[in-house]
Amino acid sequence: MIGLVLRRLLASIPTLLAVILLSFVLMRFAPGSPFDGERPLDPETRAALDAAYGLDQPIPVQLGRYLLHLAHGDFGPSLVYRDFTVTDLIHSGLPVSLTIGGLALISALGGGIMFGLMAVLRPDGPLDRGLMLSMTLLTALPTFVTGPVLALVFALWLGWLPVAGWAAGAPRYLVLPVLALALPSMGAVAKLTRAGLAQVMEQDHIRAARARGKTGWRLISHHALRPALLPVVSYAGPAAAGLLTGAVVIETVFALPGLGRYVVQGALNRDYPLVLGVVTLYAALIILFNLLADILYGWLDPRVRG
Amino acid sequence: MNRLRLALPAGLVGLVLLAAWLLPSLLPWDYRVIDWDHVSAPAATPGHVLGTDSVGRDLLSRTLVGTRITMMVAIAAAFVSLIIGVLWGAIAGWCGGKVDALMMRIVDALYALPFMFVVILLMVVFGRSILLVFIGIGAVEWLTMARVVRGQMLALRHRPFILAAEAAGAKAGFIVFRHALPNMAAVILAYLLLTVPQVVMVESFLSFLGLGVQEPMTSLGILVKEGADDMDVYPIALLVPGGVLVTLVVCLTVLGERLRDRWAA
Amino acid sequence: MTSVFRYHGLRVEIAGRAVVQSLDLAIAPGECVALVGESGSGKSQSWMAPFGLSPGIASGEAWLCGEALVGRDEADRSRLRARHVGFVFQQPLTSLSPHLTIAAHLEEAFTQAGGARPDRATLAAALSEVGIDQPQDRLRQFPHRLSGGQRQRVMIAMAIAHQPALLIADEPTTALDATLRREVMAMLTNLCRKRGMAMLLISHDLASVADAADRLIIMRQGEMVEQGPTRDVIAHPGSAYGRDLLAAAPRLDGPAPHRPAIGALLLEARDIAVSFPHPGWRRGRLQAVDQATLTVHEGEALAIVGGSGSGKSTLARAIARLGPCDAGEVSWRGLPLPPRDRIRPAERAGFQPVFQDPVASLDPRWRVADIIAEPARHLGSGVSQQHILAAMAECDLEPMLADRRPHELSGGQAQRVAIARALITDPAMLILDEATSALDVLVAGRVLDLLARLQRERQLALLMITHDLAVARRLCHRILVMDHGRIIEQGDTESLIRSPQTDITRQLVAASH
């Protein structure tokens, strides 16, 4: 098992390098410069700025330097937020994004598995059909519609919760963004749980367990649930990534000081180190989530352990 | 009952599309024209069934045109993803072995990219044109299609009738296009239908962030963004485009899933 | 004497259609009754429905240890199942929960009737009793580590762990290797005798249950057509169907069938070797076929016989250029045959395959006429409608089937279509890969008759892959026996069956009797 994890970690290094290389080259070949402001800079100032940030060097040298710094945990300076390094920005924004994304993932998995189980206990009954239709509706709700609509209803009209803001992570401020972010994934998890269980319940080992007198919840919990959750686990890795990146919109809607806001600002202003740093960080996080999902998969299904 | 389960979502989508294509030319106000006499007009103002936005443009007209543009981008991008995905998946699944391993490693690597950022990156690098919006989205959305087709191909490849076709002297191209792909056409079509709402979401998402379709053109994402900015005083500007968007995405998803479940069985 | 299990006028309906009608049955303690019939005869529904293990609805009377089964709710039925019955299913590979260890499975079985939680030694002893070696290690393992035979033994150990009064075994040996079937069946009967358990045995194969069962019930289309003590039924079947069923199964005894004359050398394969990468994460390669050499002459039928995993199909596919081939040469009519990716149409046309699963070997979206015409389209210059109809007629297919699609055909019809397709290019040799083993006994018998006629009329050479020596004997001049990728024995059919030289062959002979 440990060997497998190490192998997978090693195998992810080329992927990560490829991501960095691709983003780096793409950004450098893009027209425009971070120093294009309201009025054109005079050439001397421009050259001085380029030299200060190393932009006058050939691209391979820039890349090499960047990687060297990266290896020391240094993401470089931000070109737009002049007083901060990218590391500072990540330091301040990542906890916010991780809190929102992590809570959303937990609610999506918890709520989704619960609803999926509720639906499958009476297959094709009214509860099942009603739940599955609402879950389909949930999966189709774009966060940038649900976010404002939730804020409109619960904050502006009913006044139960604050409209926006962070307030150092006070729970009242977290409810709406987490909910808006979690709902689509919750629908997807519920549907996967339902479909996975329905499929497993048809299998031979379930019939054999029923023949031995196992019924109802004991049958599901003991013999069906673990194999049935395999599709949920496969989904959870990419879903975690989706929740992280999906937080970009939620952070905009609810004015949260997360990383997503910096990405959009950085992209619009050609802040190369900032965008590159965040893309690299997120790629690493996604690889990590997928690895965790694979480990969980191995626990659920001994066959893949070999 | 079963027919209704397909007809209802299909009918709703058809109705919205029909309205989006036919109605705007019949309305008194073009979606770009500013009505100086009615700025931020409420619904049921003469000439403006749903009222106007904060600069005096007709909301109904803008919603319909926005729907049209969103759907055009979505359909075009879905076809881009269809072509890349089917070819990629079919080649990987058919060749198997090292070719398959390499091609699927590439797909996995692309999956590992924070894909919203890839699209953002593309928009930034190549400028914000509507063509690029859908090429960019299509280029990202083909991954699922490639995986599905490749999985189907791997499963079909070892079915005896494919081997029988080889024994009958059929060439690889003939086997892939006449035996294998027709047998997964239903699944491909269902996933194509499921790609459309995905792309609708991505396009709206980008437009919402100001990275997609640009003014004076409009799309559902832009309209939701504008509506969200004024929602405290004028909620209908959020609810109408948001409602159309959700209806489209829900109906297309339901349609795709029901067809997939029916045909995959 | 009171019976453990009794039906009177049992009827089972699925979606309003009767699949079992007025079935009577009684099993005394220690007695073994076998229910025999083809697929669709209702033999499985007749036990699954009363126990609530299928969607079928049972009516009539069904009694288990003095309690009624019909009309009870799921809670009652599951209690009765758990307390009094042990079940063994056909699918040993999938009937164990993949995420639970063997020990967890056995523990559940020991406690299902309310028994105390067993200790490790009891569990290990239960495994030993069903012939599993190293039981202590096996207890810790997950099902996927065990072979099909071992898993079926675990299923049997679980079925008897709670000392049930009745054991129901539905095709318990069908999915197992031919060499294992006898042993597992003998073990089942011994366990029942020893413990005085009643047993209900369900099978499609009369021969496989003949030794085990005290009494036989033959079912057809949901109705009992014949019943009585096994010996009487086999010696003097009372019904026409029973006689057909007994006659259809190929046998090792009886007079040798007439086999057509043999011509010049047609195919020669030398030192064929095929290897595959190990499945999963293991390194290295698995040698599936090693240094196999064989010849086939015009009009000659050669059988390659072996258990599953012996490499017989891999060898045939390597020779037919339909699978990988790492080393060795194949010559066809004296000329070397190019490898798979360079073989020419004229060479392909000379030998055509027929596969095991008849429906799966036909493209589900094509019409029968197009399916049959396909080889001619690629390998020849096309084919006329008349030619297709002639090929269909030769394989006893009615012309009206030409416009059907594969799912509208029965198994026997589908296999005839596959044979007609193989014949359309007028080949000199057919490669039959378990071509009759997925078919019901009577249907398989008729397909074998068809093949014998084609062999005679067309001077057709056959390369026949099978696990069943009796099937091989029906058509083949010579037999090769394979094991672990090597040809371990070969010879003329009659003498090989009469005096087998290796253990594997002896097991195969024993399994076919």
PDB file of N, CA and C in Angstrom, chain C residues 257-263 298-301 394 396 423 427-428 430 446-462 474-477:
ATOM      1  N   PRO C 257     -18.546 -43.309 -33.641  1.00  0.00           N
ATOM      2  CA  PRO C 257     -19.248 -42.776 -34.807  1.00  0.00           C
ATOM      3  C   PRO C 257     -18.397 -42.917 -36.064  1.00  0.00           C
ATOM      4  N   HIS C 258     -19.080 -42.947 -37.220  1.00  0.00           N
ATOM      5  CA  HIS C 258     -18.343 -43.009 -38.478  1.00  0.00           C
ATOM      6  C   HIS C 258     -17.671 -41.677 -38.740  1.00  0.00           C
ATOM      7  N   ARG C 259     -16.410 -41.693 -39.096  1.00  0.00           N
ATOM      8  CA  ARG C 259     -15.710 -40.433 -39.370  1.00  0.00           C
ATOM      9  C   ARG C 259     -15.188 -40.453 -40.790  1.00  0.00           C
ATOM     10  N   PRO C 260     -15.372 -39.311 -41.519  1.00  0.00           N
ATOM     11  CA  PRO C 260     -15.014 -39.299 -42.944  1.00  0.00           C
ATOM     12  C   PRO C 260     -13.515 -39.485 -43.197  1.00  0.00           C
ATOM     13  N   ALA C 261     -13.167 -39.805 -44.442  1.00  0.00           N
ATOM     14  CA  ALA C 261     -11.776 -40.071 -44.805  1.00  0.00           C
ATOM     15  C   ALA C 261     -10.953 -38.789 -44.797  1.00  0.00           C
ATOM     16  N   ILE C 262      -9.648 -38.969 -44.653  1.00  0.00           N
ATOM     17  CA  ILE C 262      -8.731 -37.841 -44.496  1.00  0.00           C
ATOM     18  C   ILE C 262      -7.912 -37.657 -45.756  1.00  0.00           C
ATOM     19  N   GLY C 263      -7.661 -36.359 -46.145  1.00  0.00           N
ATOM     20  CA  GLY C 263      -6.901 -36.073 -47.354  1.00  0.00           C
ATOM     21  C   GLY C 263      -5.495 -35.588 -47.066  1.00  0.00           C
ATOM     22  N   GLU C 298      -6.813 -32.361 -44.702  1.00  0.00           N
ATOM     23  CA  GLU C 298      -8.102 -32.103 -45.336  1.00  0.00           C
ATOM     24  C   GLU C 298      -9.127 -33.105 -44.832  1.00  0.00           C
ATOM     25  N   GLY C 299     -10.292 -32.598 -44.438  1.00  0.00           N
ATOM     26  CA  GLY C 299     -11.369 -33.479 -43.988  1.00  0.00           C
ATOM     27  C   GLY C 299     -11.151 -34.064 -42.611  1.00  0.00           C
ATOM     28  N   GLU C 300     -10.077 -33.672 -41.938  1.00  0.00           N
ATOM     29  CA  GLU C 300      -9.799 -34.248 -40.626  1.00  0.00           C
ATOM     30  C   GLU C 300     -10.332 -33.348 -39.512  1.00  0.00           C
ATOM     31  N   ALA C 301     -10.851 -33.959 -38.477  1.00  0.00           N
ATOM     32  CA  ALA C 301     -11.293 -33.190 -37.323  1.00  0.00           C
ATOM     33  C   ALA C 301     -10.338 -33.450 -36.171  1.00  0.00           C
ATOM     34  N   GLU C 394     -28.517 -24.641 -46.011  1.00  0.00           N
ATOM     35  CA  GLU C 394     -27.569 -25.704 -45.680  1.00  0.00           C
ATOM     36  C   GLU C 394     -27.452 -25.868 -44.162  1.00  0.00           C
ATOM     37  N   ASP C 396     -29.934 -25.348 -42.095  1.00  0.00           N
ATOM     38  CA  ASP C 396     -31.296 -25.530 -41.584  1.00  0.00           C
ATOM     39  C   ASP C 396     -31.886 -24.237 -41.019  1.00  0.00           C
ATOM     40  N   LEU C 423     -19.286 -20.474 -43.398  1.00  0.00           N
ATOM     41  CA  LEU C 423     -19.235 -21.303 -44.611  1.00  0.00           C
ATOM     42  C   LEU C 423     -19.300 -20.490 -45.894  1.00  0.00           C
ATOM     43  N   PRO C 427     -14.781 -22.287 -46.952  1.00  0.00           N
ATOM     44  CA  PRO C 427     -13.465 -22.572 -46.362  1.00  0.00           C
ATOM     45  C   PRO C 427     -13.158 -24.076 -46.362  1.00  0.00           C
ATOM     46  N   ALA C 428     -11.876 -24.392 -46.164  1.00  0.00           N
ATOM     47  CA  ALA C 428     -11.478 -25.795 -46.076  1.00  0.00           C
ATOM     48  C   ALA C 428     -11.495 -26.261 -44.627  1.00  0.00           C
ATOM     49  N   LEU C 430     -13.021 -25.287 -40.426  1.00  0.00           N
ATOM     50  CA  LEU C 430     -13.696 -24.462 -39.432  1.00  0.00           C
ATOM     51  C   LEU C 430     -12.943 -24.590 -38.118  1.00  0.00           C
ATOM     52  N   ARG C 446     -28.234 -31.107 -31.819  1.00  0.00           N
ATOM     53  CA  ARG C 446     -28.583 -30.858 -33.221  1.00  0.00           C
ATOM     54  C   ARG C 446     -27.497 -30.073 -33.944  1.00  0.00           C
ATOM     55  N   VAL C 447     -26.821 -29.135 -33.234  1.00  0.00           N
ATOM     56  CA  VAL C 447     -25.724 -28.402 -33.880  1.00  0.00           C
ATOM     57  C   VAL C 447     -24.579 -29.358 -34.185  1.00  0.00           C
ATOM     58  N   LEU C 448     -24.321 -30.310 -33.272  1.00  0.00           N
ATOM     59  CA  LEU C 448     -23.274 -31.303 -33.547  1.00  0.00           C
ATOM     60  C   LEU C 448     -23.653 -32.151 -34.763  1.00  0.00           C
ATOM     61  N   ASP C 449     -24.936 -32.507 -34.875  1.00  0.00           N
ATOM     62  CA  ASP C 449     -25.394 -33.255 -36.059  1.00  0.00           C
ATOM     63  C   ASP C 449     -25.115 -32.460 -37.330  1.00  0.00           C
ATOM     64  N   LEU C 450     -25.454 -31.159 -37.274  1.00  0.00           N
ATOM     65  CA  LEU C 450     -25.220 -30.295 -38.438  1.00  0.00           C
ATOM     66  C   LEU C 450     -23.745 -30.276 -38.803  1.00  0.00           C
ATOM     67  N   LEU C 451     -22.876 -30.141 -37.784  1.00  0.00           N
ATOM     68  CA  LEU C 451     -21.437 -30.090 -38.059  1.00  0.00           C
ATOM     69  C   LEU C 451     -20.967 -31.405 -38.663  1.00  0.00           C
ATOM     70  N   ALA C 452     -21.497 -32.526 -38.155  1.00  0.00           N
ATOM     71  CA  ALA C 452     -21.102 -33.828 -38.701  1.00  0.00           C
ATOM     72  C   ALA C 452     -21.510 -33.929 -40.169  1.00  0.00           C
ATOM     73  N   ARG C 453     -22.700 -33.427 -40.486  1.00  0.00           N
ATOM     74  CA  ARG C 453     -23.159 -33.490 -41.881  1.00  0.00           C
ATOM     75  C   ARG C 453     -22.266 -32.627 -42.775  1.00  0.00           C
ATOM     76  N   LEU C 454     -21.945 -31.405 -42.315  1.00  0.00           N
ATOM     77  CA  LEU C 454     -21.088 -30.512 -43.106  1.00  0.00           C
ATOM     78  C   LEU C 454     -19.714 -31.143 -43.316  1.00  0.00           C
ATOM     79  N   GLN C 455     -19.220 -31.748 -42.255  1.00  0.00           N
ATOM     80  CA  GLN C 455     -17.913 -32.388 -42.303  1.00  0.00           C
ATOM     81  C   GLN C 455     -17.905 -33.448 -43.410  1.00  0.00           C
ATOM     82  N   ARG C 456     -19.015 -34.206 -43.469  1.00  0.00           N
ATOM     83  CA  ARG C 456     -19.128 -35.279 -44.438  1.00  0.00           C
ATOM     84  C   ARG C 456     -19.320 -34.729 -45.853  1.00  0.00           C
ATOM     85  N   GLU C 457     -20.276 -33.802 -45.993  1.00  0.00           N
ATOM     86  CA  GLU C 457     -20.650 -33.337 -47.326  1.00  0.00           C
ATOM     87  C   GLU C 457     -19.609 -32.426 -47.958  1.00  0.00           C
ATOM     88  N   ARG C 458     -18.928 -31.642 -47.138  1.00  0.00           N
ATOM     89  CA  ARG C 458     -18.022 -30.629 -47.679  1.00  0.00           C
ATOM     90  C   ARG C 458     -16.551 -31.025 -47.560  1.00  0.00           C
ATOM     91  N   GLN C 459     -16.290 -32.193 -47.025  1.00  0.00           N
ATOM     92  CA  GLN C 459     -14.888 -32.574 -46.796  1.00  0.00           C
ATOM     93  C   GLN C 459     -14.196 -31.541 -45.916  1.00  0.00           C
ATOM     94  N   LEU C 460     -14.948 -31.029 -44.914  1.00  0.00           N
ATOM     95  CA  LEU C 460     -14.498 -29.910 -44.109  1.00  0.00           C
ATOM     96  C   LEU C 460     -13.574 -30.407 -42.996  1.00  0.00           C
ATOM     97  N   ALA C 461     -12.428 -29.743 -42.861  1.00  0.00           N
ATOM     98  CA  ALA C 461     -11.577 -30.031 -41.710  1.00  0.00           C
ATOM     99  C   ALA C 461     -12.098 -29.227 -40.516  1.00  0.00           C
ATOM    100  N   LEU C 462     -11.974 -29.799 -39.291  1.00  0.00           N
ATOM    101  CA  LEU C 462     -12.423 -29.097 -38.096  1.00  0.00           C
ATOM    102  C   LEU C 462     -11.285 -29.026 -37.089  1.00  0.00           C
ATOM    103  N   ARG C 474     -17.524 -37.159 -30.614  1.00  0.00           N
ATOM    104  CA  ARG C 474     -18.634 -37.185 -31.558  1.00  0.00           C
ATOM    105  C   ARG C 474     -18.157 -36.881 -32.980  1.00  0.00           C
ATOM    106  N   LEU C 475     -17.116 -36.022 -33.153  1.00  0.00           N
ATOM    107  CA  LEU C 475     -16.712 -35.569 -34.484  1.00  0.00           C
ATOM    108  C   LEU C 475     -15.262 -35.853 -34.851  1.00  0.00           C
ATOM    109  N   CYS C 476     -14.388 -35.991 -33.831  1.00  0.00           N
ATOM    110  CA  CYS C 476     -12.967 -35.828 -34.140  1.00  0.00           C
ATOM    111  C   CYS C 476     -12.225 -37.143 -34.354  1.00  0.00           C
ATOM    112  N   HIS C 477     -11.277 -37.081 -35.294  1.00  0.00           N
ATOM    113  CA  HIS C 477     -10.392 -38.221 -35.542  1.00  0.00           C
ATOM    114  C   HIS C 477      -9.323 -38.329 -34.472  1.00  0.00           C
TER     115      HIS C 477
END
